[in-house]
Coordinates of C-alpha atoms in Angstrom, one line a residue:
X3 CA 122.4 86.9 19.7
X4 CA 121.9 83.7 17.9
X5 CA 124.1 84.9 14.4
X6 CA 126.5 86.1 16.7
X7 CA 127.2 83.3 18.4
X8 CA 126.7 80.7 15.1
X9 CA 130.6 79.8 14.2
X10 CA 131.7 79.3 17.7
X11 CA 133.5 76.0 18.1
X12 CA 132.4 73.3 20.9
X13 CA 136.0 73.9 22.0
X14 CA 135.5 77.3 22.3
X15 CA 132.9 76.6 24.6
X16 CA 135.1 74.0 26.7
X17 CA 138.0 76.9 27.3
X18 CA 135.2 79.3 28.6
X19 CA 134.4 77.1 30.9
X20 CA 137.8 76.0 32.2
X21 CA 138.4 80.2 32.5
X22 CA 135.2 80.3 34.8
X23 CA 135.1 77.1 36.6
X24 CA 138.8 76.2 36.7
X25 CA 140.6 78.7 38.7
X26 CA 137.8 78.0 41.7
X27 CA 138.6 74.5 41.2
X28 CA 142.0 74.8 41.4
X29 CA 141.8 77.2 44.8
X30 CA 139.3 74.2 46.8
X31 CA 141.9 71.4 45.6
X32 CA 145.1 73.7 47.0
X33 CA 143.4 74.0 50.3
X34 CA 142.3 70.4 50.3
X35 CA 146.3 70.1 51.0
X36 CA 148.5 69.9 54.2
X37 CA 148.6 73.8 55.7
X38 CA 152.8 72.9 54.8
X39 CA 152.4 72.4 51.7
X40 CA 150.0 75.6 51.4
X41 CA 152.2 77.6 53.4
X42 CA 155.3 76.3 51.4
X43 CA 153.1 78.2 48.1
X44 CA 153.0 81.6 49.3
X45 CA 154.4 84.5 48.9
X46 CA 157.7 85.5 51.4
X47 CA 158.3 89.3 51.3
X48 CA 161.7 88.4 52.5
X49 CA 162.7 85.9 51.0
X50 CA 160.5 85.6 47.6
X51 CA 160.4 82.4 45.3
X52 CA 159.8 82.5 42.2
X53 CA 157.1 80.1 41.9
X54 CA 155.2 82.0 44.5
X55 CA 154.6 84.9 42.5
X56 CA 152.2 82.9 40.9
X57 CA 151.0 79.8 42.8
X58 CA 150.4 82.0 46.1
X59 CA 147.4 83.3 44.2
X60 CA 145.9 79.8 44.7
X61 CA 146.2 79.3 48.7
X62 CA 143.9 80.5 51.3
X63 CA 143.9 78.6 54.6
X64 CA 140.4 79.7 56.4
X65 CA 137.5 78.7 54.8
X66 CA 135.7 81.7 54.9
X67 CA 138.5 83.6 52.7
X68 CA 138.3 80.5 50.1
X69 CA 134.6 80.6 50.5
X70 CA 134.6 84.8 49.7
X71 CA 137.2 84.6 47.1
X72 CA 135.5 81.5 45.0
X73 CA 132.1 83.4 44.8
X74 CA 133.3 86.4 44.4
X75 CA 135.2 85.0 41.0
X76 CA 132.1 83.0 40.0
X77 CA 129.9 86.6 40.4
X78 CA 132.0 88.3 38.4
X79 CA 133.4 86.3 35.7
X80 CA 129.6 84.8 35.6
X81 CA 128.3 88.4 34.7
X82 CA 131.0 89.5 32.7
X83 CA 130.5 86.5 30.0
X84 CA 127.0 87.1 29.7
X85 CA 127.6 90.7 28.6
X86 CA 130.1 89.4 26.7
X87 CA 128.1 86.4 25.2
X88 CA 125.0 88.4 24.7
X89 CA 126.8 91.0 22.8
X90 CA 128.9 88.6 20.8
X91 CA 131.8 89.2 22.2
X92 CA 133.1 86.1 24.0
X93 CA 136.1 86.1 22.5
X94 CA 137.2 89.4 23.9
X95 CA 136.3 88.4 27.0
X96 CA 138.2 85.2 26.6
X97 CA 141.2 86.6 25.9
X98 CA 140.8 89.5 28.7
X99 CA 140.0 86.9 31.0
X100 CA 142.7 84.2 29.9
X101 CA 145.4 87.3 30.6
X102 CA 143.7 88.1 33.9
X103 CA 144.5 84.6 35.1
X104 CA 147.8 83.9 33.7
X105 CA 149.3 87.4 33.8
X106 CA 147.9 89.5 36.3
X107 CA 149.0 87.2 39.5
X108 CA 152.9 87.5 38.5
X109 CA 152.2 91.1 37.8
X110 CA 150.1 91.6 41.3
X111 CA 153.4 89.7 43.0
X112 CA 156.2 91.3 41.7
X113 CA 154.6 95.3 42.8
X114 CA 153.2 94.2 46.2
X115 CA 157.1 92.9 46.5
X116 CA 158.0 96.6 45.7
X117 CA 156.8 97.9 49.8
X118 CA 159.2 96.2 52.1
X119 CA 157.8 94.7 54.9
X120 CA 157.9 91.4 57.0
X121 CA 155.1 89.2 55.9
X122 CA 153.8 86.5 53.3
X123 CA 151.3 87.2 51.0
X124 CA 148.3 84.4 49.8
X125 CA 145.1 84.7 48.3
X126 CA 143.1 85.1 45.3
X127 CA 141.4 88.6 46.1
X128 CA 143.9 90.3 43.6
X129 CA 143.1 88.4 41.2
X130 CA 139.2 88.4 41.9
X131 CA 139.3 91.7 41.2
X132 CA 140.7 91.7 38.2
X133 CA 137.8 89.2 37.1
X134 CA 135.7 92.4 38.8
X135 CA 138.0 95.2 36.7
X136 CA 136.6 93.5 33.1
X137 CA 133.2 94.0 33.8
X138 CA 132.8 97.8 33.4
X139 CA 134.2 97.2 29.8
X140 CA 131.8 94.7 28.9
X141 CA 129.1 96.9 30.2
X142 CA 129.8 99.0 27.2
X143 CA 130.5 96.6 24.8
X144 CA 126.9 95.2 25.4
X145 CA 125.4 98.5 25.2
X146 CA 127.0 99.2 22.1
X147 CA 125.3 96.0 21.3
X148 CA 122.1 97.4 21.8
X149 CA 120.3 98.6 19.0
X150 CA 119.3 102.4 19.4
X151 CA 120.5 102.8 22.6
X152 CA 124.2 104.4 22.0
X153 CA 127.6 104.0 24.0
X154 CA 131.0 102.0 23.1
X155 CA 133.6 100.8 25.0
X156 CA 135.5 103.6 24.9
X157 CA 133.1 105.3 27.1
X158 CA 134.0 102.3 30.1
X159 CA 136.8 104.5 32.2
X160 CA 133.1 106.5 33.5
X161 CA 132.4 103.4 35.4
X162 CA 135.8 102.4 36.5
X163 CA 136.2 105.9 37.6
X164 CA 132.5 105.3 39.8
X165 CA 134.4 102.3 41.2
X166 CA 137.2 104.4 42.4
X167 CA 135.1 106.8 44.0
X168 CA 133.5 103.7 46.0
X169 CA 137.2 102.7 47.0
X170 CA 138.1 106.2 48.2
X171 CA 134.8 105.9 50.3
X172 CA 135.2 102.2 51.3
X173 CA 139.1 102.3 52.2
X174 CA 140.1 103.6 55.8
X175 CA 142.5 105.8 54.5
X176 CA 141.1 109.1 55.9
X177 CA 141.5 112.3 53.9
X178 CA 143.4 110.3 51.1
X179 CA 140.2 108.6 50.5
X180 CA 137.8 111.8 49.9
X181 CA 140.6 113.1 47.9
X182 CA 140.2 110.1 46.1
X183 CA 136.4 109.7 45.8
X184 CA 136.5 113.6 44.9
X185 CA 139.0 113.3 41.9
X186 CA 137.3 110.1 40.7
X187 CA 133.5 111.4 40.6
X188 CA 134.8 114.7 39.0
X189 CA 136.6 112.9 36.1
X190 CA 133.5 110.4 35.9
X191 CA 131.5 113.5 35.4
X192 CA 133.6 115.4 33.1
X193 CA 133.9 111.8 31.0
X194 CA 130.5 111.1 31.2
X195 CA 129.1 114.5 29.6
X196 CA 128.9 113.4 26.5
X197 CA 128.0 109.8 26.4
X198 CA 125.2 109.5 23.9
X199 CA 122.9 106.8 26.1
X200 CA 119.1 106.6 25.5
X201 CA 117.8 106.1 28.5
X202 CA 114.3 105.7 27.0
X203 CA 115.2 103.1 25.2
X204 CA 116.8 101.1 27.6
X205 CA 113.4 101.0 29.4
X206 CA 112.0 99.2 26.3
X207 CA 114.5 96.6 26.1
X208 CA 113.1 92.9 26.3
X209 CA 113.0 91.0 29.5
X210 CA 116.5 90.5 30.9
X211 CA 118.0 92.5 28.8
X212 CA 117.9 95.7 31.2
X213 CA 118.5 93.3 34.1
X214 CA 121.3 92.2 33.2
X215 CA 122.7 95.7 32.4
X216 CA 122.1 96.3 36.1
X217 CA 123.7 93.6 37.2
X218 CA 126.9 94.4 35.2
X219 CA 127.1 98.0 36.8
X220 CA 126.3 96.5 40.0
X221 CA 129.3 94.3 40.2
X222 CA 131.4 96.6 38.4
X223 CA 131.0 99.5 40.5
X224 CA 129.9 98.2 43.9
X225 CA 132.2 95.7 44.2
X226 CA 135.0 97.5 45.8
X227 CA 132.3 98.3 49.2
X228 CA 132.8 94.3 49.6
X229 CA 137.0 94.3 48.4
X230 CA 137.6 97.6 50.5
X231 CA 136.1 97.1 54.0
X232 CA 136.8 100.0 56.9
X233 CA 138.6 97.5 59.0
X234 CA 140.9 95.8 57.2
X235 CA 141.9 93.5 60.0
X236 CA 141.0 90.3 59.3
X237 CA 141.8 86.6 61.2
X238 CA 145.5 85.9 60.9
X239 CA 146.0 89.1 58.9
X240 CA 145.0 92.6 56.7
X241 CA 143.3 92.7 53.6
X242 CA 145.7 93.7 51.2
X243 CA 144.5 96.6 49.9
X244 CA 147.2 97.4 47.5
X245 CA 146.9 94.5 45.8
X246 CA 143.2 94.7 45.7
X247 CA 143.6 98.6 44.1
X248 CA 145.8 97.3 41.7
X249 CA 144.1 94.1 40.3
X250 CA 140.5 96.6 39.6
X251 CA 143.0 98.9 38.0
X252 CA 144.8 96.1 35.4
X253 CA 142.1 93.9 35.1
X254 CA 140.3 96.4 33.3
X255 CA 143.1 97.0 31.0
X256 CA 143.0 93.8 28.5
X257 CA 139.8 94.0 27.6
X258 CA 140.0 97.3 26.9
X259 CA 142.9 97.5 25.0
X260 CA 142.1 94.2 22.7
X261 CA 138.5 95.5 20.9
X262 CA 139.3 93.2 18.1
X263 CA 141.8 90.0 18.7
X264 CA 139.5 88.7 20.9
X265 CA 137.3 86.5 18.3
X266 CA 140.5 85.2 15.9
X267 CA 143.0 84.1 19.7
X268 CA 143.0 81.0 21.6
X269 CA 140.5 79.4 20.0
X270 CA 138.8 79.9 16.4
X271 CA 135.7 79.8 15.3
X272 CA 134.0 77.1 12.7
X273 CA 133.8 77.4 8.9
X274 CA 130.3 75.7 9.3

């Protein structure tokens, strides 16, 4: 881990950090401010701005959906770099990341704008899941890290597949939802056939190693029971479920798609 990480620049380290710690930051200081000015941020489904395809990704006005939202982004993004930082991959996953924060909430906006209806959208969830959506890639990239024990990253659509089937199960959508779960456990079968994982030796990894692992495909794959509740009626609103579909499904795009940018973008590493 050591040699892989040698090169990296102290400002390397300084953008990780604003990718992890700043977009929590930024959600507590907008609801620090006046409900007006929050509710002035979001997200009109009639009459849209279009600074509010972005910036309504930063307002939440209860504290327990701030509360849910910021640790839910801190979990994920939290286990996601330590894949990514154990397996030497933290530029990948800054990049990925860096995307999923910039991009993906315009993105998010402009399709959940695509079903009419009469209400205003806020909240980081979308987004949250996104952060949720890179982990299943980095769970294979650090296995392919792992000496002797066999998978890549092109093997990661088994586990995102797993998570759909815990969204068909999760969402109250009725019959759509076993259809769902169905479809995606018989792809994640059919996928998963011939992924070339020794389970033996990932018994004899070294302390935390394994751990970690499990933690990865915890979060990746469990997290929609928590994103995809059976009541989606919540204090002042729903749970947008759409939105929350749609961020697992792109935020596991750009890190999947980049496998090599990752280390020469944003910021480079050291001669020393």
């Amino acid at each position: 881990m050591g040699s892989a990480l040698r090169g990296e620049t102290p400002l390397g380290g300084l953008v990780d950090a604003c990718l992890l710690v700043g977009p929590p930051a930024l959600y507590l200081l907008v609801f620090l401010t006046p409900s007006e000015a929050r509710l002035a941020l979001t997200l009109s489904h009639t009459a849209p701005s279009y600074y509010a395809l972005y910036t309504s990704h930063f307002v939440h006005f209860t504290a327990a959906h701030l509360v849910a939202n910021v640790v839910g982004y801190l979990i994920a993004t939290t286990v996601g770099y330590l894949l990514a930082r154990t397996a030497g991959a933290r530029g990948r996953y800054r990049v990925a990341l860096f995307v999923i924060v910039t991009v993906l909430p315009t993105v998010l906006s402009a399709l959940n704008l695509v079903i009419p209806r009469s209400s205003v959208g806020y909240g980081a969830s979308g987004v949250v899941m996104g952060a949720v959506g890179l982990v299943p890639v980095f769970v294979f990239v650090y296995l392919d890290h792992l000496p002797r024990v066999g998978g890549s990253v092109e093997n990661a659509p088994i586990l995102l597949f797993c998570g759909f089937a815990i969204v068909g199960i999760s969402a109250p959508i009725g019959w759509l939802g076993a259809g769902i779960t169905a479809a995606a456990l018989l792809s994640a079968v059919l996928y998963g056939i011939e992924i070339p994982i020794d389970f033996k030796s990932l018994t004899a990894l070294p302390p935390g190693h394994l751990e970690l692992l499990i933690a990865g495909v915890l979060i990746g794959v469990g997290y929609p029971v928590v994103a995809f509740p059976p009541d989606p009626h919540v204090q002042g609103g729903l749970v947008n479920l759409y939105v929350h579909l749609l961020g697992y499904a792109f935020g596991f795009i750009p890190a999947y798609l980049t496998p090599g940018v990752g280390s020469n973008v944003l910021v480079a590493t050291s001669k020393a």
